[in-house]
PDB file of C-alpha atoms in Angstrom:
ATOM      1  CA  MET A   1       3.151 -22.072  -2.559  1.00  0.00           C
ATOM      2  CA  ARG A   2       5.875 -20.654  -0.363  1.00  0.00           C
ATOM      3  CA  ASN A   3       5.567 -17.418  -2.338  1.00  0.00           C
ATOM      4  CA  VAL A   4       1.849 -17.277  -1.656  1.00  0.00           C
ATOM      5  CA  ILE A   5       2.522 -17.503   2.078  1.00  0.00           C
ATOM      6  CA  THR A   6       5.079 -14.692   1.877  1.00  0.00           C
ATOM      7  CA  ILE A   7       2.732 -12.595  -0.213  1.00  0.00           C
ATOM      8  CA  GLY A   8      -0.116 -13.183   2.206  1.00  0.00           C
ATOM      9  CA  VAL A   9       2.013 -12.024   5.111  1.00  0.00           C
ATOM     10  CA  LEU A  10       3.092  -8.906   3.219  1.00  0.00           C
ATOM     11  CA  LEU A  11      -0.446  -8.052   2.212  1.00  0.00           C
ATOM     12  CA  PHE A  12      -1.657  -8.668   5.746  1.00  0.00           C
ATOM     13  CA  VAL A  13       0.908  -6.176   7.064  1.00  0.00           C
ATOM     14  CA  MET A  14      -0.060  -3.678   4.376  1.00  0.00           C
ATOM     15  CA  ILE A  15      -3.750  -3.902   5.165  1.00  0.00           C
ATOM     16  CA  ILE A  16      -3.143  -3.585   8.904  1.00  0.00           C
ATOM     17  CA  CYS A  17      -0.949  -0.499   8.333  1.00  0.00           C
ATOM     18  CA  ALA A  18      -3.186   1.108   5.736  1.00  0.00           C
ATOM     19  CA  GLY A  19      -6.441   0.693   7.628  1.00  0.00           C
ATOM     20  CA  PRO A  20      -9.764   0.523   5.871  1.00  0.00           C
ATOM     21  CA  ALA A  21      -9.890   2.179   2.481  1.00  0.00           C
ATOM     22  CA  THR A  22     -12.935   4.322   2.003  1.00  0.00           C
ATOM     23  CA  ALA A  23     -14.143   6.579  -0.740  1.00  0.00           C
ATOM     24  CA  GLN A  24     -13.388   9.589   1.457  1.00  0.00           C
ATOM     25  CA  GLN A  25      -9.683   8.802   1.672  1.00  0.00           C
ATOM     26  CA  LYS A  26      -7.774  10.516  -1.086  1.00  0.00           C
ATOM     27  CA  GLY A  27      -4.086  10.276  -0.239  1.00  0.00           C
ATOM     28  CA  PRO A  28      -1.549   8.363  -2.315  1.00  0.00           C
ATOM     29  CA  VAL A  29      -1.045   5.707   0.359  1.00  0.00           C
ATOM     30  CA  GLU A  30      -4.749   5.036   0.469  1.00  0.00           C
ATOM     31  CA  ALA A  31      -4.858   4.898  -3.333  1.00  0.00           C
ATOM     32  CA  VAL A  32      -2.050   2.325  -3.390  1.00  0.00           C
ATOM     33  CA  ALA A  33      -3.774   0.282  -0.696  1.00  0.00           C
ATOM     34  CA  GLN A  34      -7.048   0.334  -2.619  1.00  0.00           C
ATOM     35  CA  GLY A  35      -5.201  -0.659  -5.797  1.00  0.00           C
ATOM     36  CA  LEU A  36      -3.691  -3.665  -4.020  1.00  0.00           C
ATOM     37  CA  VAL A  37      -7.064  -4.700  -2.653  1.00  0.00           C
ATOM     38  CA  ASP A  38      -8.602  -4.334  -6.130  1.00  0.00           C
ATOM     39  CA  THR A  39      -5.806  -6.420  -7.701  1.00  0.00           C
ATOM     40  CA  VAL A  40      -6.440  -9.292  -5.309  1.00  0.00           C
ATOM     41  CA  ALA A  41     -10.237  -8.945  -5.456  1.00  0.00           C
ATOM     42  CA  THR A  42     -10.202  -9.113  -9.251  1.00  0.00           C
ATOM     43  CA  GLY A  43      -7.593 -11.857  -9.582  1.00  0.00           C
ATOM     44  CA  CYS A  44      -9.085 -14.022  -6.842  1.00  0.00           C
ATOM     45  CA  GLU A  45     -12.744 -13.343  -7.563  1.00  0.00           C
ATOM     46  CA  LYS A  46     -13.651 -17.019  -7.982  1.00  0.00           C
ATOM     47  CA  GLU A  47     -11.754 -18.104  -4.868  1.00  0.00           C
ATOM     48  CA  LEU A  48     -13.253 -15.311  -2.790  1.00  0.00           C
ATOM     49  CA  ALA A  49     -16.752 -16.332  -3.893  1.00  0.00           C
ATOM     50  CA  ALA A  50     -16.118 -20.040  -3.356  1.00  0.00           C
ATOM     51  CA  TYR A  51     -14.163 -20.067  -0.096  1.00  0.00           C
ATOM     52  CA  CYS A  52     -14.421 -16.675   1.591  1.00  0.00           C
ATOM     53  CA  GLN A  53     -17.955 -15.507   0.887  1.00  0.00           C
ATOM     54  CA  GLY A  54     -19.018 -15.508   4.547  1.00  0.00           C
ATOM     55  CA  VAL A  55     -15.827 -13.904   5.868  1.00  0.00           C
ATOM     56  CA  THR A  56     -16.197 -10.420   7.326  1.00  0.00           C
ATOM     57  CA  PRO A  57     -13.689  -8.118   5.580  1.00  0.00           C
ATOM     58  CA  GLY A  58     -11.069  -6.328   7.640  1.00  0.00           C
ATOM     59  CA  GLU A  59      -8.129  -7.051   9.877  1.00  0.00           C
ATOM     60  CA  GLY A  60      -6.636  -9.477   7.356  1.00  0.00           C
ATOM     61  CA  ARG A  61      -9.469 -11.996   7.566  1.00  0.00           C
ATOM     62  CA  ILE A  62      -9.905 -12.256   3.773  1.00  0.00           C
ATOM     63  CA  LEU A  63      -6.202 -12.919   3.288  1.00  0.00           C
ATOM     64  CA  ALA A  64      -6.282 -15.447   6.096  1.00  0.00           C
ATOM     65  CA  CYS A  65      -9.118 -17.190   4.281  1.00  0.00           C
ATOM     66  CA  LEU A  66      -7.129 -17.276   1.041  1.00  0.00           C
ATOM     67  CA  TYR A  67      -4.141 -18.578   2.985  1.00  0.00           C
ATOM     68  CA  ALA A  68      -6.277 -21.322   4.509  1.00  0.00           C
ATOM     69  CA  HIS A  69      -7.244 -22.417   0.993  1.00  0.00           C
ATOM     70  CA  GLU A  70      -3.841 -21.881  -0.626  1.00  0.00           C
ATOM     71  CA  ASP A  71      -3.799 -25.417  -2.035  1.00  0.00           C
ATOM     72  CA  LYS A  72      -6.937 -24.585  -4.053  1.00  0.00           C
ATOM     73  CA  LEU A  73      -5.902 -21.198  -5.490  1.00  0.00           C
ATOM     74  CA  SER A  74      -5.855 -20.834  -9.260  1.00  0.00           C
ATOM     75  CA  GLY A  75      -2.796 -19.605 -11.098  1.00  0.00           C
ATOM     76  CA  GLN A  76      -4.636 -16.351 -11.746  1.00  0.00           C
ATOM     77  CA  CYS A  77      -5.214 -15.809  -8.030  1.00  0.00           C
ATOM     78  CA  GLU A  78      -1.625 -16.722  -7.148  1.00  0.00           C
ATOM     79  CA  TYR A  79      -0.424 -14.251  -9.759  1.00  0.00           C
ATOM     80  CA  ALA A  80      -2.734 -11.541  -8.398  1.00  0.00           C
ATOM     81  CA  LEU A  81      -1.257 -12.082  -4.933  1.00  0.00           C
ATOM     82  CA  PHE A  82       2.263 -12.006  -6.363  1.00  0.00           C
ATOM     83  CA  ASP A  83       1.498  -8.857  -8.362  1.00  0.00           C
ATOM     84  CA  ALA A  84       0.009  -7.139  -5.317  1.00  0.00           C
ATOM     85  CA  ALA A  85       3.092  -8.029  -3.280  1.00  0.00           C
ATOM     86  CA  ALA A  86       5.362  -6.610  -5.996  1.00  0.00           C
ATOM     87  CA  GLN A  87       3.309  -3.400  -6.091  1.00  0.00           C
ATOM     88  CA  LEU A  88       3.519  -3.192  -2.322  1.00  0.00           C
ATOM     89  CA  GLU A  89       7.281  -3.693  -2.386  1.00  0.00           C
ATOM     90  CA  ARG A  90       7.680  -0.823  -4.866  1.00  0.00           C
ATOM     91  CA  ALA A  91       5.423   1.428  -2.792  1.00  0.00           C
ATOM     92  CA  VAL A  92       7.340   0.663   0.405  1.00  0.00           C
ATOM     93  CA  ALA A  93      10.658   1.355  -1.337  1.00  0.00           C
ATOM     94  CA  ALA A  94       9.342   4.686  -2.649  1.00  0.00           C
ATOM     95  CA  LEU A  95       8.037   5.595   0.797  1.00  0.00           C
ATOM     96  CA  ALA A  96      11.377   4.707   2.424  1.00  0.00           C
ATOM     97  CA  TYR A  97      13.178   6.847  -0.149  1.00  0.00           C
ATOM     98  CA  LEU A  98      10.846   9.774   0.544  1.00  0.00           C
ATOM     99  CA  VAL A  99      11.229   9.456   4.298  1.00  0.00           C
ATOM    100  CA  ASN A 100      14.999   9.355   3.932  1.00  0.00           C
ATOM    101  CA  GLU A 101      15.131  12.390   1.662  1.00  0.00           C
ATOM    102  CA  CYS A 102      12.294  14.443   3.187  1.00  0.00           C
ATOM    103  CA  GLY A 103      12.480  13.483   6.860  1.00  0.00           C
ATOM    104  CA  ASP A 104      14.202  16.680   7.978  1.00  0.00           C
ATOM    105  CA  ASP A 105      11.832  18.826   5.930  1.00  0.00           C
ATOM    106  CA  LEU A 106       8.809  17.016   7.355  1.00  0.00           C
ATOM    107  CA  GLU A 107      10.086  17.620  10.899  1.00  0.00           C
ATOM    108  CA  THR A 108      10.847  21.276  10.177  1.00  0.00           C
ATOM    109  CA  TYR A 109       7.774  22.326   8.205  1.00  0.00           C
ATOM    110  CA  CYS A 110       5.116  19.680   8.849  1.00  0.00           C
ATOM    111  CA  ALA A 111       5.609  18.507  12.438  1.00  0.00           C
ATOM    112  CA  GLY A 112       2.079  19.499  13.442  1.00  0.00           C
ATOM    113  CA  VAL A 113       0.392  17.920  10.430  1.00  0.00           C
ATOM    114  CA  GLN A 114      -1.526  14.681  10.970  1.00  0.00           C
ATOM    115  CA  ALA A 115      -0.434  11.934   8.566  1.00  0.00           C
ATOM    116  CA  GLY A 116      -2.968  10.515   6.118  1.00  0.00           C
ATOM    117  CA  GLU A 117      -5.189  11.542   3.242  1.00  0.00           C
ATOM    118  CA  GLY A 118      -2.306  13.367   1.534  1.00  0.00           C
ATOM    119  CA  ARG A 119      -1.888  15.994   4.252  1.00  0.00           C
ATOM    120  CA  LEU A 120       1.900  15.582   4.544  1.00  0.00           C
ATOM    121  CA  LEU A 121       2.303  15.894   0.779  1.00  0.00           C
ATOM    122  CA  ASP A 122       0.098  18.979   0.821  1.00  0.00           C
ATOM    123  CA  CYS A 123       2.309  20.453   3.524  1.00  0.00           C
ATOM    124  CA  LEU A 124       5.461  19.765   1.522  1.00  0.00           C
ATOM    125  CA  ASP A 125       3.790  21.269  -1.542  1.00  0.00           C
ATOM    126  CA  LYS A 126       2.832  24.424   0.380  1.00  0.00           C
ATOM    127  CA  ASN A 127       6.448  24.735   1.532  1.00  0.00           C
ATOM    128  CA  GLU A 128       7.919  23.843  -1.853  1.00  0.00           C
ATOM    129  CA  LYS A 129      10.274  26.824  -1.967  1.00  0.00           C
ATOM    130  CA  LYS A 130      11.608  26.066   1.533  1.00  0.00           C
ATOM    131  CA  ILE A 131      12.159  22.312   1.332  1.00  0.00           C
ATOM    132  CA  SER A 132      15.496  20.835   0.355  1.00  0.00           C
ATOM    133  CA  SER A 133      16.432  20.034  -3.221  1.00  0.00           C
ATOM    134  CA  ARG A 134      16.873  16.386  -2.136  1.00  0.00           C
ATOM    135  CA  CYS A 135      13.272  16.244  -0.998  1.00  0.00           C
ATOM    136  CA  ASN A 136      12.008  17.975  -4.141  1.00  0.00           C
ATOM    137  CA  GLN A 137      13.952  15.495  -6.263  1.00  0.00           C
ATOM    138  CA  ALA A 138      12.557  12.535  -4.297  1.00  0.00           C
ATOM    139  CA  LEU A 139       9.029  13.841  -4.841  1.00  0.00           C
ATOM    140  CA  LYS A 140       9.706  14.067  -8.574  1.00  0.00           C
ATOM    141  CA  ASP A 141      11.387  10.642  -8.691  1.00  0.00           C
ATOM    142  CA  THR A 142       8.405   8.978  -7.054  1.00  0.00           C
ATOM    143  CA  GLY A 143       5.865  10.796  -9.215  1.00  0.00           C
ATOM    144  CA  LEU A 144       4.344  12.688  -6.326  1.00  0.00           C
ATOM    145  CA  LYS A 145       5.254  16.070  -7.780  1.00  0.00           C
TER     146      LYS A 145
END
């Protein structure tokens, strides 16, 4: 159960940082966030229907509900939470790697670009010939190029 608490905290942070996922959002961060939400929604479908049906989604309330009922979660739901946390950990590591390798290029070529919906990646793509080989390699390594 200790893992479920840790996972809940991680997912809560992810949802707060990612904001609401809508059909209009198309960036890779939004896609990852929606994938995490879908993983938990599918894996915890029974628990969500039984314990969290009346909870208004957003601001971590659904995860708080699951946390409040952690002693009643099925193995499938616990695994879905664990899987979502593992996916989140990989996404955060990839993002940290990209920031480390592309930070200077982002400051140089994309300083005026608003983050979100893939705009920073579009900017790096438009400046592909100018950005550093380290940044290009990081984009390839993370599958964003």
